[in-house]
XYZ file of C-alpha atoms in Angstrom:
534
model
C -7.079 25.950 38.775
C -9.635 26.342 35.947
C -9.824 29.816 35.164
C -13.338 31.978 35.197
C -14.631 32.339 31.299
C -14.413 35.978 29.722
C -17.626 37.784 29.327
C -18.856 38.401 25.908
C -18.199 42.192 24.378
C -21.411 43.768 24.303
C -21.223 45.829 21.510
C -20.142 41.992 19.558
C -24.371 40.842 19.920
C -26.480 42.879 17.745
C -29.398 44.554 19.194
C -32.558 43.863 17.490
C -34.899 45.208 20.227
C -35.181 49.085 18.818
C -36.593 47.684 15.128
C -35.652 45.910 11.680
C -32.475 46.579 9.929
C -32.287 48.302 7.054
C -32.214 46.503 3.926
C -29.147 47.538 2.627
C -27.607 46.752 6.260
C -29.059 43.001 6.164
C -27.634 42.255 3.115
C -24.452 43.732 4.404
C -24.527 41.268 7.618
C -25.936 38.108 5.356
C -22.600 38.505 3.514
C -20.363 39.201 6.467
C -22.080 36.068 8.069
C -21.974 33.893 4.876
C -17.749 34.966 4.373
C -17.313 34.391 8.089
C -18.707 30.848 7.843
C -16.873 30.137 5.019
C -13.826 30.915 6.645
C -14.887 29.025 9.413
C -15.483 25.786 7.031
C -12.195 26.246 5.490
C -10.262 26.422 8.234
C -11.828 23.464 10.012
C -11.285 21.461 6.692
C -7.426 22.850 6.598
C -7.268 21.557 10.129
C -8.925 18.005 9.866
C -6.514 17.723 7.319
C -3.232 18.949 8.954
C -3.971 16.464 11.954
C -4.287 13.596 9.629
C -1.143 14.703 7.473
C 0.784 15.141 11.196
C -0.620 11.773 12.397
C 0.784 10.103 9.437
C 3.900 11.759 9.427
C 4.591 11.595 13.272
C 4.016 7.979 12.818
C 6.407 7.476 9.485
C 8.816 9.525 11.591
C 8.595 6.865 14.746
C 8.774 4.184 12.464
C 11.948 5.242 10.221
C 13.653 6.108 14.074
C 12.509 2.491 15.173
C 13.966 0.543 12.468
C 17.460 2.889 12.894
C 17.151 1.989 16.756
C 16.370 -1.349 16.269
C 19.594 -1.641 13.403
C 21.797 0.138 15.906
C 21.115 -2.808 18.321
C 21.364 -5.238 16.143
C 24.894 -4.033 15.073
C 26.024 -4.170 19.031
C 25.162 -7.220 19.645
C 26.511 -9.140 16.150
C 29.944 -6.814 16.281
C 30.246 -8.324 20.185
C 29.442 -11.541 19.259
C 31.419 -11.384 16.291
C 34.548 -10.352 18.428
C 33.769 -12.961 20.997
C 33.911 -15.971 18.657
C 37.069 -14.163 16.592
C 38.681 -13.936 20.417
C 37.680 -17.896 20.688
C 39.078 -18.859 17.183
C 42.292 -16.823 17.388
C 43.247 -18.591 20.798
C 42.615 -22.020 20.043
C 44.709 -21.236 16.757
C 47.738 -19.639 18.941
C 47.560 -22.601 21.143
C 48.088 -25.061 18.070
C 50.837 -22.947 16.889
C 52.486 -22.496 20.118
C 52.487 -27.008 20.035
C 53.724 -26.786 16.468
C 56.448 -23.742 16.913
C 57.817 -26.060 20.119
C 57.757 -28.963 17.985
C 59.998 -27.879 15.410
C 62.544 -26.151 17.953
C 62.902 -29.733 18.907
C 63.212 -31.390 15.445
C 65.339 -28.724 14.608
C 67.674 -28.874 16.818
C 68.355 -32.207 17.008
C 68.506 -35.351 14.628
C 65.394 -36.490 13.833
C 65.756 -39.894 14.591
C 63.587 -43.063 15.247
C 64.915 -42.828 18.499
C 63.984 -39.004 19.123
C 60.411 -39.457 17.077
C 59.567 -42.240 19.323
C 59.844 -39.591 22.605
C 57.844 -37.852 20.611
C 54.674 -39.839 20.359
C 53.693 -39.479 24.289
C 54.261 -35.801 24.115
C 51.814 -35.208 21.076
C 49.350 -37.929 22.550
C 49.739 -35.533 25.789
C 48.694 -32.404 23.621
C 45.775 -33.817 22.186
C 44.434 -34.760 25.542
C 44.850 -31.806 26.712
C 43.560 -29.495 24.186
C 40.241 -30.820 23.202
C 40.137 -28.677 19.969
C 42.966 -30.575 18.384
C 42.083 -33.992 16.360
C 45.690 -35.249 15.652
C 49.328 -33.615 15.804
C 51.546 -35.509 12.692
C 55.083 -35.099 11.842
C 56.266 -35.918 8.099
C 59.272 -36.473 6.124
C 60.496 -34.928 3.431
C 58.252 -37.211 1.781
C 55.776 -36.699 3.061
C 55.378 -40.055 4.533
C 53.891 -40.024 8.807
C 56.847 -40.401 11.071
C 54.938 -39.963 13.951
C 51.500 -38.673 14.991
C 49.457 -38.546 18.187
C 47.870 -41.889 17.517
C 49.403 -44.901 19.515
C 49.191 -47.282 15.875
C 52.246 -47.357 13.880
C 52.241 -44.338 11.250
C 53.114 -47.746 8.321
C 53.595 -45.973 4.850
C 51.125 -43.341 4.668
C 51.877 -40.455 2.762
C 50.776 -37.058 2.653
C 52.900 -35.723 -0.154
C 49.611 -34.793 -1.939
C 48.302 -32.730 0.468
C 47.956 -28.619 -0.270
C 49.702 -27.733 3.034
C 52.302 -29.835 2.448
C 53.117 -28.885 -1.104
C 52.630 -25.173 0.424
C 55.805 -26.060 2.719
C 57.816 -27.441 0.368
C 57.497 -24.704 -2.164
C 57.996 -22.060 0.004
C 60.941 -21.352 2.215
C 58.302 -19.706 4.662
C 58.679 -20.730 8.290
C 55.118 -18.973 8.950
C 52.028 -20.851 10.608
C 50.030 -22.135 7.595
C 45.935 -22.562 8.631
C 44.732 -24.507 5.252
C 41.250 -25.170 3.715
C 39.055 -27.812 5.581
C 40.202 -31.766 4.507
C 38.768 -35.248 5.514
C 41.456 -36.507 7.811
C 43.136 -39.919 6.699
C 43.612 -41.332 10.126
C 39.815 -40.330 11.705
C 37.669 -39.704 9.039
C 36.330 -36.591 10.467
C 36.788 -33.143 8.947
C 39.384 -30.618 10.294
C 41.256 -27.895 9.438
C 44.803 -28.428 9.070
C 47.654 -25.432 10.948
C 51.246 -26.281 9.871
C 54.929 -25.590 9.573
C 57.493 -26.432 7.670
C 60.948 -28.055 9.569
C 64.269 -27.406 8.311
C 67.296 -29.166 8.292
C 70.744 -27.700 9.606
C 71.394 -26.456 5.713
C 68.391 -24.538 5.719
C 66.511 -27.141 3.221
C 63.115 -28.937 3.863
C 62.859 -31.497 5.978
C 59.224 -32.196 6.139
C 55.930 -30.501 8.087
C 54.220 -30.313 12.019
C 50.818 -30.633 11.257
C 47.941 -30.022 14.041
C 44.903 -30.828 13.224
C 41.647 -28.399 14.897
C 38.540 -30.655 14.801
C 35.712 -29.037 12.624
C 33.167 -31.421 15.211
C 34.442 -29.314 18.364
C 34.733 -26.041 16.513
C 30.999 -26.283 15.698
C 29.901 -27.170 18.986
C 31.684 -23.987 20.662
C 29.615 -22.332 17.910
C 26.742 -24.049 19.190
C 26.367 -21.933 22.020
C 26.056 -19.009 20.688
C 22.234 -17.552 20.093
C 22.274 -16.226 16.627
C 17.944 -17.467 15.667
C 16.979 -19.554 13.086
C 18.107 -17.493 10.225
C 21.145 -16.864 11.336
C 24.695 -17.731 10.459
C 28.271 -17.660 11.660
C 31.420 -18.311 9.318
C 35.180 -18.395 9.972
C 36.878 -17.349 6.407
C 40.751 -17.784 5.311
C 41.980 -15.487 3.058
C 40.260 -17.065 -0.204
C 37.730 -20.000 1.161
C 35.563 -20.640 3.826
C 37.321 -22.744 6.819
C 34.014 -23.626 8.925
C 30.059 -22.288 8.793
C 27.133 -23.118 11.054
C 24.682 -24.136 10.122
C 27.212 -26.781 8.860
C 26.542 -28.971 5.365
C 29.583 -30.760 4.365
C 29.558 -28.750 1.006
C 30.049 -25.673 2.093
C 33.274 -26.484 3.706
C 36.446 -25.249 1.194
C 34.309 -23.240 -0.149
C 36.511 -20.345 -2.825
C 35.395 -16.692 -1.524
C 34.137 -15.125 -4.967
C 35.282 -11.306 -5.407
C 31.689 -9.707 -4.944
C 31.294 -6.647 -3.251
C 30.452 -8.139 -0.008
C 33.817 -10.278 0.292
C 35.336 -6.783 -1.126
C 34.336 -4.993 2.142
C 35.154 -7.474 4.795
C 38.665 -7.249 3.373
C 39.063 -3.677 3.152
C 38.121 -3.202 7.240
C 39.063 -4.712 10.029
C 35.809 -5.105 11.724
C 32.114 -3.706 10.391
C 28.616 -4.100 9.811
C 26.825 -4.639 6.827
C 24.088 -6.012 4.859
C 23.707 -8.680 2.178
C 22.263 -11.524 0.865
C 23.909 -14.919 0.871
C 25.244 -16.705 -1.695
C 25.719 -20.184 -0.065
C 21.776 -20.002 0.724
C 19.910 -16.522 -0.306
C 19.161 -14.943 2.790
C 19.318 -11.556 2.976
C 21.126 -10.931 6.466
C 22.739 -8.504 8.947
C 26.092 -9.106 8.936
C 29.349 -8.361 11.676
C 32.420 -9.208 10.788
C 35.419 -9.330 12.892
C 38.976 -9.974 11.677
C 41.353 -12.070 13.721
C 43.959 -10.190 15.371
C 46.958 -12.328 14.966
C 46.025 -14.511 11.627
C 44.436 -13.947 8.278
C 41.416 -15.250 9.337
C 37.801 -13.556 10.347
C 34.826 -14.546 11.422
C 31.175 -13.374 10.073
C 28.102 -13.170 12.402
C 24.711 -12.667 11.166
C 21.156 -12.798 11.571
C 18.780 -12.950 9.233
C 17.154 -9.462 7.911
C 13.511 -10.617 8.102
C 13.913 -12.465 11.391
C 15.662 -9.875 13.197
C 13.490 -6.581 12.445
C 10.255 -9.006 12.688
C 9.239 -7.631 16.212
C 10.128 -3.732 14.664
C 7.436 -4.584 11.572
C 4.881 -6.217 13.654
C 5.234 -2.678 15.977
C 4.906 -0.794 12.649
C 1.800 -2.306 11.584
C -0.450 -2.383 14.450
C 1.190 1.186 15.204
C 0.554 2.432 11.779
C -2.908 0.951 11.906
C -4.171 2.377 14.814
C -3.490 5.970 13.543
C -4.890 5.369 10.342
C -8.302 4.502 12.430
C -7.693 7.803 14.334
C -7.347 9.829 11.240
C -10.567 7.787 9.809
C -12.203 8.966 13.092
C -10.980 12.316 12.891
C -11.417 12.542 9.340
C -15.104 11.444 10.114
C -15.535 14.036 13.078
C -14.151 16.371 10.825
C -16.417 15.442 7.751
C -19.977 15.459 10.698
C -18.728 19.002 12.149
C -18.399 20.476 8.470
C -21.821 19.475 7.758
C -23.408 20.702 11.016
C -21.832 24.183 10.943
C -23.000 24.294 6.998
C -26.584 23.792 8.482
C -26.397 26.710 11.107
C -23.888 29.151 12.171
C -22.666 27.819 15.819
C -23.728 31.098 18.481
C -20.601 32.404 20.079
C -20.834 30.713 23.355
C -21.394 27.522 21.999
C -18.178 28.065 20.536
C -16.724 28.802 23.624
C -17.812 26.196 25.262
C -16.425 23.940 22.628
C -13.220 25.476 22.593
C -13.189 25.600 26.149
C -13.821 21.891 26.590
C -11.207 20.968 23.539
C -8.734 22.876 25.931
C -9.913 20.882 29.405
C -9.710 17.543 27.041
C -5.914 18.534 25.297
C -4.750 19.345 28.999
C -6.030 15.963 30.398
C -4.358 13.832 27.402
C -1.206 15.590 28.071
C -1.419 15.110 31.775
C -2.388 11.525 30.853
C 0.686 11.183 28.589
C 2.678 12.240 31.184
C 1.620 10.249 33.760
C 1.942 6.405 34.765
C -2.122 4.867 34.999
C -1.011 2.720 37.641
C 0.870 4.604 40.229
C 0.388 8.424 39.170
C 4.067 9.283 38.798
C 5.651 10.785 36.348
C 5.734 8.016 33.151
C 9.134 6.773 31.328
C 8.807 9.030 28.615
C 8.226 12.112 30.552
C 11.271 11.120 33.052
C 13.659 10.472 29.735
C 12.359 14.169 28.455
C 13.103 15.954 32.399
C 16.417 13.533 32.353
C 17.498 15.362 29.339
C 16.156 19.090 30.124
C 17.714 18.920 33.827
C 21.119 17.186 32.421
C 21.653 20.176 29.754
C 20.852 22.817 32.832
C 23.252 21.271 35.281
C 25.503 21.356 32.399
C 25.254 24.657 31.488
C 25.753 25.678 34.808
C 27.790 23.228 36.179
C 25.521 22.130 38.950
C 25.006 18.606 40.300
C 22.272 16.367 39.193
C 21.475 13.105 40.953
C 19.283 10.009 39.854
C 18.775 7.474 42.487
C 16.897 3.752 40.664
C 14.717 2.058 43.072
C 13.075 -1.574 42.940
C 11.000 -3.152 44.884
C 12.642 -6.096 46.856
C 10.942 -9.568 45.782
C 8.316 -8.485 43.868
C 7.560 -11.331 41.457
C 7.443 -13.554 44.639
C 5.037 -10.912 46.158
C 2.464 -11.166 42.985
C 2.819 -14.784 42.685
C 1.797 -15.463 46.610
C -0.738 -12.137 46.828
C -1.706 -11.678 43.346
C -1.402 -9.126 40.780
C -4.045 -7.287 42.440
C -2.602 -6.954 45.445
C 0.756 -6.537 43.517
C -0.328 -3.310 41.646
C -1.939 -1.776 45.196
C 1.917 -2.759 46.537
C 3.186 -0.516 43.771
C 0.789 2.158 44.134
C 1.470 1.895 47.901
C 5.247 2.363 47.654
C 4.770 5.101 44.747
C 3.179 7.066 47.495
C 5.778 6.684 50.022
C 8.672 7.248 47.489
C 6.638 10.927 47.049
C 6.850 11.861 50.705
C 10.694 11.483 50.609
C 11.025 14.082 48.243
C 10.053 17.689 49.789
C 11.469 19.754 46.892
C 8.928 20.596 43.735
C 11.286 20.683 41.067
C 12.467 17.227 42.133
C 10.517 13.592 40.735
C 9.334 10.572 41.215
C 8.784 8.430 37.769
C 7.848 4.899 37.332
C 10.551 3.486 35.199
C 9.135 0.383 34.361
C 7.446 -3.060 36.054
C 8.810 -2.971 39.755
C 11.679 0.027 39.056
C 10.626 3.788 39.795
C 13.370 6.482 39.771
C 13.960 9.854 41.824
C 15.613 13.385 39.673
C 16.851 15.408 42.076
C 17.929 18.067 40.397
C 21.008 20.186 42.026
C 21.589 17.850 44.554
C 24.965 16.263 45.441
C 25.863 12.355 46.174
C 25.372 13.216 49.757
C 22.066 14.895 49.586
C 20.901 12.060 46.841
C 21.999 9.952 49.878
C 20.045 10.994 52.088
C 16.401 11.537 50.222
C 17.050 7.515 49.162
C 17.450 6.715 53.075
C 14.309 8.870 53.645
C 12.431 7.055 50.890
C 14.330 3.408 51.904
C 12.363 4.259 55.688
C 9.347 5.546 54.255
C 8.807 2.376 52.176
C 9.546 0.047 55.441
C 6.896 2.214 57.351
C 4.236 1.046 55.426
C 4.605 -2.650 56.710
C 3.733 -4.445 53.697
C 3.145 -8.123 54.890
C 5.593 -10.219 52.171
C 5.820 -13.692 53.805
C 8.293 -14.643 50.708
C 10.798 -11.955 51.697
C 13.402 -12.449 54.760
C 12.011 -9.284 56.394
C 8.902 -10.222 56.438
C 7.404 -6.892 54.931
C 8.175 -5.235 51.681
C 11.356 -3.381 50.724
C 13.475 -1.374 48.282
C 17.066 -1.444 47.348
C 17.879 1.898 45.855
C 20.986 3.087 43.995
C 22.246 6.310 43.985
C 24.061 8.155 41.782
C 25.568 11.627 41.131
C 27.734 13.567 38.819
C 28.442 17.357 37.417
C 27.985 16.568 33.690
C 30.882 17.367 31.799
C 31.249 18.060 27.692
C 30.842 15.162 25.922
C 28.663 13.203 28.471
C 25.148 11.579 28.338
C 22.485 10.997 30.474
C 22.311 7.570 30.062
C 26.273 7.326 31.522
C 24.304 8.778 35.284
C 21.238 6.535 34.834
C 24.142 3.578 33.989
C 25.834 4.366 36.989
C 22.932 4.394 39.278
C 21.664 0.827 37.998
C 25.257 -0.174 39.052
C 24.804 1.166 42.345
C 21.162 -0.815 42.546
C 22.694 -4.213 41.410
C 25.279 -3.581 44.025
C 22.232 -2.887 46.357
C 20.298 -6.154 46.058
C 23.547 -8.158 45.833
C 24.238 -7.290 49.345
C 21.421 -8.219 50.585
C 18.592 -5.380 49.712
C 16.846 -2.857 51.705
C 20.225 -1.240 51.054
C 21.147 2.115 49.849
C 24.259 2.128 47.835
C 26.055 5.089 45.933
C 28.224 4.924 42.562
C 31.685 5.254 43.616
């Protein structure tokens, strides 16, 4: 209720009815009047001022915590993605070691004869089949020359004495898994990434190499289906060279890793997030990396810098533009008010007034700020700020504190057979029955966004949260929408409920989390449901 304005003090209007002031008392007012307004004038300059300096530094503020938001996200999503196509890579290598580990048990055990190598052939041909990752399995001599590989054509004289794996194996006593540098494969043509072992004969001395080769081709289409935008790039390294990169070009494969400071810090963590530019092709990126958990691999993921933060800049500018207007047109304002008080001192009701009406006006922009145009509840922002207030109450005093989501069954199929007109007097509608179900004041009812509103119900356990969604569940199917595209016939909600005593250490967002469960559990089974978070 607007409250009655103040009389003015008598004694603060001079009476000029009983004669003319005294000279010396004129001059006395004159410069009381001309230091008031001066004051006045300053002040109001000071103030334009301080709005535009808090304009532009609310908005640098909300800019810088953007950009950290929207880097956060960005680090989620490649680190997940990064560990996804790590998780990928590392089994499709353990399956090619697990074929080359039972290969050698068998060559190793027994003599490996033309007779044994010819049993052989159908079992590798099997694996290849099977395993659509793997190009070819081989088996050489000491030689190096092919005693048998997956292909059905005699193996002839070939040799592949020359190759680095092989030489690898003969040098080195090492029964490990060896994954070498990218090749052009002698029997297909195609590129792939040799994983070998070395076999040993009964003395302990070399006896030749299993080979499986991993098909670069199929590695890049598993690659493929991973959204990463135009800019960006995943990269599986060995320990000194990159193994496989998409986008792919043919020389980039083998690639030597050069000791920069970028290659210094995937090495030195297991998993991360930085940023860096590119030395195969210059773009500055975002970049997860993820090291394989049972090899000396790991695999990069990145997006590129510009492309990623290009919806955060386009948000910054038309942001930081529109409060550069408001300062103009404040700084304006400001500029036109100087020069009208400079012309005549403003009477004291006219102040008043004006300070009464700059009141009226601040308290409608922050109702307005606070509310949603559409439906008149509570907006997102003010539900996130009374989320966070009531969740540091109920955890101070270990009280209960319920949030139950609500959506509005069907909706897109309501606007697209009524129309969006129709569609927003739906909302508004259902906003209104949602606030019937709730009898309590310090309870609310927010929009949460498009066809979502939400209900904080302060100090209320699962059971009570239970029953205020019923009550609003009813009150929305009392209305008797017509919906011809929904199976009821009229419109509905699905409502989840949840409801916790916060504990140390817990966020708001865990309870809002757990109440969207609740609502996807909701529609799944069938909506017009109520469901609670176990």
């Amino acid at each position: 209720m607007k409250e009655a304005s103040t009389p003015l003090a008598a004694e603060t209007i001079p009476d000029t009815s009983i004669g003319p002031w005294p000279a010396t008392d004129a001059s006395s007012l004159a410069r009381k009047t001309d230091a008031q307004r001066s004051r006045v004038i300053y002040g109001t300059t000071l103030f334009v001022v301080f709005v535009c300096a808090a304009l532009l530094v609310m908005n640098a503020w909300l800019v810088v915590r953007a950009r950290t938001a929207e880097n956060e996200q960005i680090a989620r999503a490649n680190t997940n993605l990064a560990r996804a196509v790590s998780q990928q890579i590392d089994s499709t290598v353990a399956l090619a070691e697990h074929i080359i580990s039972g290969l050698v048990f068998e060559l190793e055990r027994a003599d490996i004869t033309p007779d044994a190598l010819q049993r052989l052939q159908p079992v590798l041909v099997n694996h290849v089949a099977e395993v659509q990752a793997i190009k070819g399995i081989f088996i050489y001599d000491e030689q190096g020359r092919w005693l048998v590989y997956s292909d059905a054509s005699p193996a002839g004289t070939r040799s592949n004495s020359d190759r680095e794996y092989f030489i690898h194996h003969r040098t080195n006593p090492s029964a490990r898994t060896l994954i070498s540098g990218p090749i052009v494969s002698r029997s297909s043509g195609e590129w792939v990434i040799p994983v070998s072992r070395r076999i040993n004969d009964p003395d302990g001395n070399f006896a030749g190499v299993v080979l499986v080769t991993l098909s670069v081709k199929h590695l890049l289409s598993v690659l493929d289906h991973f959204q990463i935008g135009e800019q960006g790039a995943i990269a599986l390294f060995g320990t000194d060279q990159l193994l496989l990169r998409r986008p792919f070009r043919e020389a980039d494969l083998g690639r030597r890793s050069t000791d920069t400071p970028l290659q210094q810090r995937f090495r030195a963590s297991r998993s991360g997030t930085v940023e860096g530019r590119s030395a195969i092709d210059g773009v500055t990126r975002i970049i997860s990396f993820e090291h394989l958990l049972n090899y000396p691999l790991f695999v990069t993921v990145a997006v590129g810098k510009d492309e990623a933060l290009q919806e955060w800049k386009s948000a910054s500018i038309y942001q930081t533009a529109w409060v550069v207007l408001l300062c103009l047109v404040v700084g304006v304002s400001g500029r036109h008010l100087i020069r009208s008080m400079r012309r005549r001192l403003v009477a004291e009701p006219q102040l008043r007034s004006a300070r009464d009406a700059l009141t009226e006006a601040n308290e409608r922009l922050e109702h307005l700020a606070q509310e949603d145009g559409l439906t008149g509840l509570a907006n997102r922002r003010y539900f996130d700020a009374r989320l966070a207030l009531n969740f540091q109450q109920a955890l101070a005093s270990q009280t209960a504190l319920a949030v139950v989501m609500v959506d509005v069954d069907e909706f897109k199929k309501y606007n697209d057979l009524y129309g969006h007109l129709e569609g927003d007097d739906c909302l508004r509608r259902v906003s209104q029955a949602l606030r019937s179900a709730v009898w309590r004041s310090s309870d609310l009812v927010a929009r949460y966004g498009g066809e979502e509103m939400v209900l904080l119900l302060p100090a209320t356990d699962a059971a009570g949260a239970l029953e205020v969604a019923q009550r609003a569940r009813l009150a929305v199917a009392d209305l008797q929408i017509p919906h011809a595209a929904s199976a009821l016939g009229t419109v509905s909600v699905s409502l989840g409920v949840a409801s916790g005593v916060p504990q140390p250490g817990s966020t708001p967002f865990e309870l809002l989390r757990a109440a969207d469960e609740a609502l996807y559990l909701a529609k799944q089974e069938g909506r017009n449901t109520v469901r609670v978070h176990a």
